[in-house]
Coordinates of C-alpha atoms in Angstrom, one line a residue:
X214 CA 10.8 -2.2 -30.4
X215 CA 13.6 -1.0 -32.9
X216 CA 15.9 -3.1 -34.6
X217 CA 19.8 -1.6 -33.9
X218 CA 22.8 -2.3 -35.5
X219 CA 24.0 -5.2 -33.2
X220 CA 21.0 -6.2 -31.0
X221 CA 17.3 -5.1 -30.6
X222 CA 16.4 -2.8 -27.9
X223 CA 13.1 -2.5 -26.0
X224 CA 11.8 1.4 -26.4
X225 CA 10.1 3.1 -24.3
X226 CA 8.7 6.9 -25.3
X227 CA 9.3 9.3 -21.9
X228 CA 6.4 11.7 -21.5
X229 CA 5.6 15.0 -19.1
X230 CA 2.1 14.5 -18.1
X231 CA -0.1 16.8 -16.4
X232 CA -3.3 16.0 -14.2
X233 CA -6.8 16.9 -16.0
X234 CA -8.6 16.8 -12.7
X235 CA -6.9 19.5 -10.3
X236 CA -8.3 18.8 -6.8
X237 CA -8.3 21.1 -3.7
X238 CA -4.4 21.9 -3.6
X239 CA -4.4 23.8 -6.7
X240 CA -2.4 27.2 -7.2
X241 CA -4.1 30.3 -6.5
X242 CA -1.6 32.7 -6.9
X243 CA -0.4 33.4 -10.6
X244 CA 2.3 35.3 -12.4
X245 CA 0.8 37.1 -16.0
X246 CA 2.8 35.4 -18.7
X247 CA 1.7 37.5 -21.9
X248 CA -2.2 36.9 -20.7
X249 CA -1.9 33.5 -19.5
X250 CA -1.9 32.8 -15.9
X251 CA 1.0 31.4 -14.6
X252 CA 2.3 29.7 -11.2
X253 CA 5.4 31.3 -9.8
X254 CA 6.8 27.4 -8.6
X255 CA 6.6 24.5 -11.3
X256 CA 7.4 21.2 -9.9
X257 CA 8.4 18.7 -12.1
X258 CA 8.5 15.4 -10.7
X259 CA 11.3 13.2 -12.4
X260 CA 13.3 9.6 -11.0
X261 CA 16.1 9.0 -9.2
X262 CA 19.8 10.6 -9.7
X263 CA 21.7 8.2 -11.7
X264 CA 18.6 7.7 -14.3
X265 CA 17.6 9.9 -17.6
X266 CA 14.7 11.5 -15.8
X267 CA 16.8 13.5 -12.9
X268 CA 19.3 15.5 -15.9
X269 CA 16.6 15.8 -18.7
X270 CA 14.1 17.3 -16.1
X271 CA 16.4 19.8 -14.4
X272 CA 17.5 21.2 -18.0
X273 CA 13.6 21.6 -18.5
X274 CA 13.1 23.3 -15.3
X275 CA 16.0 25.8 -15.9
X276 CA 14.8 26.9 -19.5
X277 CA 11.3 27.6 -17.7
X278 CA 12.8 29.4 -15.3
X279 CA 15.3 31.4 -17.7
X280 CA 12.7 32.3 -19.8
X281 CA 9.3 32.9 -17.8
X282 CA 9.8 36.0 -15.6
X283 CA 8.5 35.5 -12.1
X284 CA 8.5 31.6 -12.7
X285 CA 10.7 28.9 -11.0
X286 CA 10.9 25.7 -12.1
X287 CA 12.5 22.7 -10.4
X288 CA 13.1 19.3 -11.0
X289 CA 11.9 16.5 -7.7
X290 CA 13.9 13.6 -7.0
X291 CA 11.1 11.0 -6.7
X292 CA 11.3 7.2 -7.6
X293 CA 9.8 7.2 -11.2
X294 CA 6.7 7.1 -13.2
X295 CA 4.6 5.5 -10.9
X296 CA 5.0 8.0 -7.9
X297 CA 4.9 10.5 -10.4
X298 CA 1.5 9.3 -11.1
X299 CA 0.4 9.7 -8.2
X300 CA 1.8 13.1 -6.8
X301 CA -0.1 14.3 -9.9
X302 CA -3.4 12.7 -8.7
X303 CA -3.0 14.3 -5.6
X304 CA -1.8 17.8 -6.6
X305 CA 1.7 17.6 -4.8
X306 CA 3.2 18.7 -8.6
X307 CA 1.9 20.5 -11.6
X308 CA 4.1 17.9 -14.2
X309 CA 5.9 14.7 -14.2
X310 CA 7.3 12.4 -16.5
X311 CA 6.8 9.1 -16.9
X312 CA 7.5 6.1 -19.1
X313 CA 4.8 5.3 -21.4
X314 CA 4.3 1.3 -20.4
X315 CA 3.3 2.8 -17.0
X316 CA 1.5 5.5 -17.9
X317 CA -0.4 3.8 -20.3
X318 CA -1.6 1.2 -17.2
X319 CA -2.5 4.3 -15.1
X320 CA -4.7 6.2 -17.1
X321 CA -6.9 2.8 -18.2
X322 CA -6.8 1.7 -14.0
X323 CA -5.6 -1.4 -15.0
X324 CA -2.4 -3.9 -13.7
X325 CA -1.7 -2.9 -10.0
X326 CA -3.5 0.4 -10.3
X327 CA -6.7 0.9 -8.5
X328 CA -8.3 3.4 -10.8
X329 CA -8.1 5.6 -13.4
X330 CA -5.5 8.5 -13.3
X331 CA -6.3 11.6 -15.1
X332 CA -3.5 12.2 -16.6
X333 CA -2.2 13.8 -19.8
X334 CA 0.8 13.5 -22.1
X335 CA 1.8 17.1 -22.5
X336 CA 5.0 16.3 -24.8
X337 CA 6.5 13.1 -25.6
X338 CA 10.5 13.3 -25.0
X339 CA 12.9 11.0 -25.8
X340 CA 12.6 7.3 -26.4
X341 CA 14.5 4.9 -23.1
X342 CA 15.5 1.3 -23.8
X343 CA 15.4 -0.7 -21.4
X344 CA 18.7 -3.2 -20.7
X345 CA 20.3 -5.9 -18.3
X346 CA 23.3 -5.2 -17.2
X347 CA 26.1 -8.1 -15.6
X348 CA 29.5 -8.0 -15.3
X349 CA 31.4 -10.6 -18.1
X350 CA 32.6 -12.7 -15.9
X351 CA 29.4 -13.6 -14.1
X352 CA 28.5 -16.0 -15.9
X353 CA 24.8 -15.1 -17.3
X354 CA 24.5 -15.2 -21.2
X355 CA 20.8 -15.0 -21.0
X356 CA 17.7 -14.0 -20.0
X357 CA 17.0 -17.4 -18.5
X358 CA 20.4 -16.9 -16.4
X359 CA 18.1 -14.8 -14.1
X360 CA 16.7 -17.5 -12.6
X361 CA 18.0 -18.1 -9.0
X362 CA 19.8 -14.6 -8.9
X363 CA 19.9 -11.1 -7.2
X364 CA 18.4 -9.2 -9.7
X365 CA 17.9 -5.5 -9.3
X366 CA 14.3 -4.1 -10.7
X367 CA 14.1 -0.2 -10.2
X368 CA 13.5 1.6 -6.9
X369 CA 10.6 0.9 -4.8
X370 CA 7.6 2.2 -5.9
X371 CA 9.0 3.3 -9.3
X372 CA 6.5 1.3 -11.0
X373 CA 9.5 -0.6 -12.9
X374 CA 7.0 -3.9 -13.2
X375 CA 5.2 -2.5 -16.1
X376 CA 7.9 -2.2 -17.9
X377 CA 10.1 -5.0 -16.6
X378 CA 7.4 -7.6 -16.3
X379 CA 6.9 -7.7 -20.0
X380 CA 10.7 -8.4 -20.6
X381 CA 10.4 -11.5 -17.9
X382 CA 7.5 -12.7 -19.3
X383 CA 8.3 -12.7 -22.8
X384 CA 11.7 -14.5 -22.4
X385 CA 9.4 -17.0 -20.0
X386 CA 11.0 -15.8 -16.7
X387 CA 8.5 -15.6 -13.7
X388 CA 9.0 -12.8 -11.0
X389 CA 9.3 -15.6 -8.1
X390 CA 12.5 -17.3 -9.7
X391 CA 15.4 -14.7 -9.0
X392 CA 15.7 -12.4 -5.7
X393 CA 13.9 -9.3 -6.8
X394 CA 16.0 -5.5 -4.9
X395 CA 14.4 -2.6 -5.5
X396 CA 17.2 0.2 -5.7
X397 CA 17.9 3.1 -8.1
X398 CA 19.5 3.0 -11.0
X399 CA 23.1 4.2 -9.9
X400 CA 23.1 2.4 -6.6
X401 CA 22.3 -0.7 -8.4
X402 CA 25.2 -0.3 -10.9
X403 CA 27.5 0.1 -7.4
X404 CA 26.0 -2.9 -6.1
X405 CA 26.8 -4.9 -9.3
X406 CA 30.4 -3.5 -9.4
X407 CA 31.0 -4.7 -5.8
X408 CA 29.3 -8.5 -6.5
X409 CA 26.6 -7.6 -4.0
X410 CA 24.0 -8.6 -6.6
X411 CA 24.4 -10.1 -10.1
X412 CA 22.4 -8.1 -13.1
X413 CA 20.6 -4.6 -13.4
X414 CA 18.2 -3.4 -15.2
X415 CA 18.9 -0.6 -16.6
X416 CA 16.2 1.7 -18.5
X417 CA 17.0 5.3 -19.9
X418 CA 18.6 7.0 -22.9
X419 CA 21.8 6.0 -24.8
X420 CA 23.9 6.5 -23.8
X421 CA 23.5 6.0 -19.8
X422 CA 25.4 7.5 -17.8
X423 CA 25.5 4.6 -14.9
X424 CA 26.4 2.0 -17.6
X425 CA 29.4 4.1 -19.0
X426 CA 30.7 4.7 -15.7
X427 CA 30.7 0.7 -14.7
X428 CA 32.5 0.4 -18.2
X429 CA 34.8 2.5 -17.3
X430 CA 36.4 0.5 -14.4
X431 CA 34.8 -2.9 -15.2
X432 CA 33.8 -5.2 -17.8
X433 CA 30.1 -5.3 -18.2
X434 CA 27.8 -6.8 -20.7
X435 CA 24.6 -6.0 -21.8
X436 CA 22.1 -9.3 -22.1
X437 CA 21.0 -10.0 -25.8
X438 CA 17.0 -10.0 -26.2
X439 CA 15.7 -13.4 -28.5
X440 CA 13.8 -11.9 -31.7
X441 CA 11.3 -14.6 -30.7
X442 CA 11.3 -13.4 -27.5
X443 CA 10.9 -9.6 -28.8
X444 CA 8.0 -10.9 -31.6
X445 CA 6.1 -12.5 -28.5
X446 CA 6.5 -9.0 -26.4
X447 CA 5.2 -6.6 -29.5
X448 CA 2.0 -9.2 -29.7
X449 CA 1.3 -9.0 -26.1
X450 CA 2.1 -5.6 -25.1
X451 CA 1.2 -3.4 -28.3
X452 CA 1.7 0.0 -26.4
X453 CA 5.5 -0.5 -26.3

């Protein structure tokens, strides 16, 4: 957690992970990269478009493949760090990123997971916060606002809960009292825009693209975190 200049954030670290334990799909045809073997397709499994994930994983892909004769690198449109969790496990890519809270779950087999993923952090990007978004006229001025409205929570599968469950639970909001919608990140920002449903949350880098664009044509707000709140997180969830 990191105090800012007018609020304090929520941080997570992004990571590219790799799996330790390549199973029956591996590569068997190599490119010769000054002695190391190579494969001549590198997946990298990011997040939806309208996320962090999507941009920063592309621009990786295209310096792999502008710099490693032979080699092509491309980014995967996926649903986030949990999926990208598992397409490693199951050798469908050779990387993917993925948000620390989650990945820190995986490898240990605990929360929702229902073992131990051998995965491993192979560089440790940029740090995400993660927000809640409404427009200013909604209405909701706090965290305990949630309760009793349409509340987007990350795409399905994404593996958002990790992350967004802490936030809840700190501020002492349960999952059962507002109408959860799974939908990506720049969806949910159209839904919000249109009234369809009332906050976002919003996790990435900062600035985030969807968020800039909503300012752009409406008036949005970002929901202020307690400090309490935020002490009660960093003692509970010490991996944030």
């Amino acid at each position: 957690l990191e105090q800012g200049s007018k609020c304090r954030l929520i941080v997570f670290v992004a990571l590219i992970c790799f799996s330790s334990c390549a199973g029956g799909n591996a590569v068997l045809e190599t490119v010769d990269i000054n002695g190391t073997a190579v494969p001549p397709r590198i997946q990298i499994a990011t997040a939806s478009v309208g996320g962090s994930y999507f941009p920063v994983g592309n621009a990786i892909a295209q310096v792999i493949s502008d710099n490693l004769e032979g080699v092509v690198a491309t980014a995967e449109n996926t649903s986030g760090s949990n999926q990208n969790i598992r397409l490693l496990d199951s050798d469908q890519v050779l990387f993917g990123m993925g948000n620390v809270a989650i990945t820190y779950s995986a490898v240990r087999g605990a929360g929702e997971y229902e073992k131990a993923f051998p995965v491993e952090a192979v560089i440790s990007l940029q740090s995400s916060v993660a927000v809640v978004v409404v427009l200013a006229d909604s209405g909701i001025t706090s965290m305990r606002d949630l309760a009793g409205k349409r509340v987007t929570t990350g795409p399905a599968g994404g593996g958002w809960e990790y992350f967004v469950g802490p936030i809840l639970s700190g501020h002492g909001v349960e999952w059962g009292e507002f109408r959860e919608i799974y939908e990506g990140q720049a969806n949910a920002m159209e839904l919000l825009k249109d009234g369809s449903v009332d906050a976002v949350f919003v996790g990435g880098t900062v600035p985030h693209v969807t968020i800039t664009s909503a300012a752009a044509t409406h008036n949005v707000e970002i929901l202020q975190y307690d400090d309490s709140s935020l002490d009660n997180i960093n003692a509970d969830y010490p991996f944030i």
